[in-house]
Short mmCIF file of C-alpha atoms in Angstrom, two decimals:
data_model
loop_
_atom_site.label_atom_id
_atom_site.label_comp_id
_atom_site.label_asym_id
_atom_site.label_seq_id
_atom_site.Cartn_x
_atom_site.Cartn_y
_atom_site.Cartn_z
CA GLN A 1 15.90 3.93 -6.48
CA VAL A 2 17.20 4.09 -2.63
CA GLN A 3 20.74 5.50 -2.29
CA LEU A 4 22.82 6.31 0.46
CA VAL A 5 25.34 8.61 -0.65
CA GLN A 6 28.42 9.22 1.81
CA SER A 7 31.33 11.89 1.93
CA GLY A 8 34.77 11.57 0.73
CA ALA A 9 37.71 10.35 2.71
CA GLU A 10 39.24 12.13 5.15
CA VAL A 11 42.76 12.25 6.37
CA LYS A 12 43.08 13.35 10.55
CA LYS A 13 45.74 13.67 13.17
CA PRO A 14 45.40 11.70 16.38
CA GLY A 15 43.13 13.86 18.59
CA ALA A 16 41.60 15.87 15.96
CA SER A 17 37.37 14.77 15.25
CA VAL A 18 35.76 13.76 11.89
CA LYS A 19 32.16 14.17 10.73
CA VAL A 20 30.79 11.78 7.84
CA SER A 21 27.50 12.49 6.05
CA CYS A 22 25.53 10.15 4.45
CA ARG A 23 22.67 11.52 1.99
CA ALA A 24 19.74 9.45 1.56
CA SER A 25 17.38 9.54 -1.35
CA GLY A 26 14.90 7.44 -3.10
CA TYR A 27 12.38 6.98 -0.24
CA THR A 28 10.91 8.83 2.76
CA PHE A 29 13.69 9.55 4.90
CA THR A 30 11.97 10.09 8.50
CA ASN A 31 10.40 6.79 7.97
CA TYR A 32 13.48 4.68 8.39
CA TYR A 33 16.20 4.02 10.82
CA ILE A 34 19.92 4.51 10.22
CA HIS A 35 22.78 2.50 11.55
CA TRP A 36 26.10 3.12 11.20
CA VAL A 37 29.37 0.58 10.65
CA ARG A 38 32.81 0.62 10.58
CA GLN A 39 35.57 -1.53 9.14
CA ALA A 40 39.26 -1.53 9.88
CA PRO A 41 42.04 -2.69 7.78
CA GLY A 42 41.41 -6.33 6.71
CA GLN A 43 39.08 -6.70 9.60
CA GLY A 44 35.74 -7.64 10.23
CA LEU A 45 32.60 -5.11 10.37
CA GLU A 46 31.94 -3.48 13.88
CA TRP A 47 28.36 -2.20 14.15
CA MET A 48 28.64 1.22 16.33
CA GLY A 49 25.06 2.39 16.59
CA ILE A 50 21.58 3.48 15.01
CA ILE A 51 19.77 6.52 15.03
CA ASN A 52 15.96 6.63 14.74
CA PRO A 53 13.42 9.68 14.61
CA SER A 54 13.19 9.80 18.43
CA SER A 55 16.62 8.45 19.69
CA GLN A 56 20.01 7.14 19.06
CA LYS A 57 22.16 4.81 20.13
CA PHE A 58 25.69 5.15 20.27
CA GLN A 59 28.59 4.55 22.50
CA GLY A 60 31.62 6.66 23.70
CA ARG A 61 33.38 9.66 21.20
CA VAL A 62 30.19 9.09 18.63
CA THR A 63 27.64 11.82 17.82
CA VAL A 64 25.52 11.29 15.49
CA THR A 65 22.63 13.99 13.80
CA ARG A 66 20.18 14.29 11.24
CA ASP A 67 19.11 17.04 9.00
CA THR A 68 15.55 16.21 7.83
CA SER A 69 15.37 19.05 5.01
CA THR A 70 18.54 17.47 3.34
CA SER A 71 17.89 13.65 4.22
CA THR A 72 21.16 13.62 5.88
CA VAL A 73 22.67 11.99 9.03
CA TYR A 74 26.01 12.82 9.94
CA MET A 75 28.29 10.89 12.38
CA GLU A 76 31.23 12.60 14.69
CA LEU A 77 33.93 10.97 16.00
CA THR A 78 35.88 12.94 18.37
CA SER A 79 39.48 12.35 20.06
CA LEU A 80 40.65 10.44 17.19
CA ARG A 81 43.12 7.52 17.72
CA SER A 82 45.01 5.37 15.28
CA GLU A 83 42.64 2.11 15.79
CA ASP A 84 40.08 4.53 14.42
CA THR A 85 41.36 4.37 10.87
CA ALA A 86 38.72 2.37 9.12
CA VAL A 87 36.23 2.61 6.28
CA TYR A 88 32.93 3.80 7.97
CA TYR A 89 29.36 2.82 6.51
CA CYS A 90 26.12 4.26 7.07
CA ALA A 91 23.13 1.43 6.36
CA ARG A 92 19.24 1.48 6.24
CA GLU A 93 17.27 -0.26 8.18
CA GLY A 94 14.65 -1.71 6.09
CA ASP A 95 10.99 -3.05 6.38
CA TYR A 96 9.95 -6.09 8.30
CA ASP A 97 8.80 -7.36 4.92
CA THR A 98 11.21 -7.09 2.74
CA SER A 99 14.23 -7.28 4.69
CA GLY A 100 13.18 -8.24 8.23
CA TYR A 101 14.85 -5.06 9.74
CA SER A 102 17.84 -6.09 8.35
CA PHE A 103 20.34 -3.29 6.46
CA ASP A 104 19.22 -3.31 3.07
CA TYR A 105 20.73 -0.71 1.69
CA TRP A 106 24.58 0.52 2.74
CA GLY A 107 26.61 3.71 1.79
CA GLN A 108 29.55 3.34 -0.11
CA GLY A 109 31.90 3.91 2.78
CA THR A 110 34.16 6.63 3.67
CA LEU A 111 37.94 6.00 4.81
CA VAL A 112 38.80 7.80 7.66
CA THR A 113 42.83 7.46 8.19
CA VAL A 114 43.93 8.88 11.76
CA SER A 115 48.03 9.23 11.36
CA SER A 116 50.54 11.80 12.48
CA SER B 1 27.76 -7.67 25.03
CA SER B 2 26.90 -10.42 22.65
CA GLU B 3 29.02 -12.26 20.20
CA LEU B 4 28.84 -14.34 17.34
CA THR B 5 31.42 -16.85 16.00
CA GLN B 6 32.16 -17.65 12.58
CA ASP B 7 34.99 -20.09 11.06
CA PRO B 8 37.30 -17.93 9.37
CA ALA B 9 37.58 -19.56 6.18
CA VAL B 10 35.77 -22.24 4.13
CA SER B 11 36.45 -23.43 0.36
CA VAL B 12 33.99 -25.41 -2.23
CA ALA B 13 34.48 -26.70 -5.32
CA LEU B 14 32.98 -24.86 -8.29
CA GLY B 15 29.37 -26.12 -8.36
CA GLN B 16 29.49 -27.91 -5.17
CA THR B 17 27.45 -27.07 -1.72
CA VAL B 18 28.79 -24.92 1.18
CA ARG B 19 27.59 -24.20 4.56
CA ILE B 20 28.73 -21.29 6.67
CA THR B 21 27.71 -21.30 10.59
CA CYS B 22 27.43 -18.36 12.82
CA GLN B 23 27.24 -19.23 16.60
CA GLY B 24 26.03 -16.83 19.43
CA ASP B 25 23.50 -16.72 22.43
CA SER B 26 21.66 -13.94 20.58
CA LEU B 27 20.50 -16.43 18.20
CA ARG B 28 18.20 -18.27 20.35
CA SER B 29 15.96 -15.31 20.29
CA PHE B 30 16.77 -13.49 17.20
CA TYR B 31 17.13 -14.53 13.32
CA ALA B 32 20.38 -13.75 11.83
CA SER B 33 20.91 -11.71 8.71
CA TRP B 34 23.68 -12.36 6.28
CA TYR B 35 25.89 -10.30 4.13
CA GLN B 36 27.94 -11.03 1.15
CA GLN B 37 31.15 -8.42 1.06
CA LYS B 38 33.76 -8.24 -1.84
CA PRO B 39 37.10 -6.75 -1.78
CA GLY B 40 36.72 -2.62 -1.67
CA GLN B 41 32.80 -2.93 -1.72
CA ALA B 42 29.91 -2.34 0.61
CA PRO B 43 28.38 -5.45 2.33
CA VAL B 44 25.22 -7.00 0.41
CA LEU B 45 22.34 -8.28 2.35
CA VAL B 46 21.75 -12.02 0.92
CA ILE B 47 19.63 -13.54 3.44
CA TYR B 48 17.37 -12.30 6.33
CA GLY B 49 14.53 -13.80 8.67
CA LYS B 50 13.84 -17.28 8.57
CA ASN B 51 15.03 -17.93 5.09
CA ASN B 52 14.22 -15.29 2.57
CA ARG B 53 16.06 -13.52 0.23
CA PRO B 54 16.33 -9.83 -0.79
CA SER B 55 15.13 -9.27 -4.49
CA GLY B 56 17.82 -10.16 -6.59
CA ILE B 57 19.87 -12.71 -4.82
CA PRO B 58 19.97 -15.97 -6.54
CA ASP B 59 18.09 -19.19 -4.98
CA ARG B 60 21.07 -20.72 -4.29
CA PHE B 61 21.73 -18.95 -1.05
CA SER B 62 19.80 -20.17 1.33
CA GLY B 63 19.52 -20.08 5.20
CA SER B 64 18.58 -21.83 8.32
CA SER B 65 18.63 -21.91 12.44
CA SER B 66 18.78 -24.37 15.21
CA GLY B 67 19.32 -23.31 18.75
CA ASN B 68 22.36 -21.18 18.88
CA THR B 69 23.61 -21.60 15.42
CA ALA B 70 22.38 -20.06 12.37
CA SER B 71 23.79 -21.31 8.71
CA LEU B 72 23.96 -19.97 5.40
CA THR B 73 24.20 -22.58 2.68
CA ILE B 74 25.45 -21.95 -0.86
CA THR B 75 23.89 -24.72 -3.24
CA GLY B 76 25.95 -24.95 -6.53
CA ALA B 77 28.53 -22.47 -5.83
CA GLN B 78 29.57 -20.04 -8.68
CA ALA B 79 33.10 -18.17 -8.84
CA GLU B 80 31.19 -15.11 -8.22
CA ASP B 81 30.31 -16.16 -4.83
CA GLU B 82 33.99 -15.95 -3.96
CA SER B 83 33.60 -13.19 -1.11
CA ASP B 84 33.52 -12.66 2.62
CA TYR B 85 30.22 -13.36 4.43
CA TYR B 86 28.98 -11.74 7.76
CA CYS B 87 26.20 -13.11 9.74
CA ASN B 88 24.32 -10.39 11.97
CA SER B 89 21.78 -10.46 14.71
CA ARG B 90 20.15 -7.87 17.24
CA ASP B 91 20.40 -8.76 21.08
CA ASN B 92 17.79 -8.38 23.98
CA SER B 93 19.71 -4.61 24.64
CA GLY B 94 18.62 -3.69 20.94
CA ASP B 95 22.00 -3.69 20.02
CA HIS B 96 23.48 -5.02 16.87
CA VAL B 97 26.08 -7.75 16.59
CA PHE B 98 28.16 -8.81 13.47
CA GLY B 99 30.13 -12.03 13.27
CA THR B 100 33.43 -12.81 12.84
CA GLY B 101 33.11 -13.26 9.23
CA THR B 102 33.69 -16.22 6.78
CA LYS B 103 36.47 -15.78 4.01
CA VAL B 104 34.70 -18.31 0.88
CA THR B 105 36.94 -19.60 -1.78
CA VAL B 106 35.62 -21.25 -4.56
CA LEU B 107 38.10 -23.93 -6.27
#
């Protein structure tokens, strides 16, 4: 079965960086795009960007890399600020037939806390 | 960037019907997808495309769209449907945007 398993919670100081991993299993990793979504405490969902086999689209302080040998995507956020405190999710963009290119599988989420 | 607007909260009596709306310019060109999120859990896709349900989603969930507005309808709401619901669509630049979210309370 398809699974996206993310790394554990992190506590970081302002100005530091954090790297969150998302390991995929149960499907052909290179055939699907991965998105990142975050959710600040008590707030709504915020789309951060997308990585596909040939390109990526993220803004600002985010860098995303893929390791096809381990079917893992890494999202690094630099120069952390208190407002970056959130749960970070990876999500797979599914097939047109079964999901209309929607986010059909999600990781369990990783809480990143930025505090001095 | 695009925006999708939802009512913050709606309530529905057990077994009755509730409609959640999502408004935004991107919906004139792209279908919305809808996600259910319970506290402390990751979102779950419930509706995509014109009106499609992923495997395992009850048929009391349905979707529709007209102009710049997409709707999610729960017909015969159950206690377990009490959740936050978010719409999502892509826009012409290839970005995705989520709606502001609607908290559904089942009375």
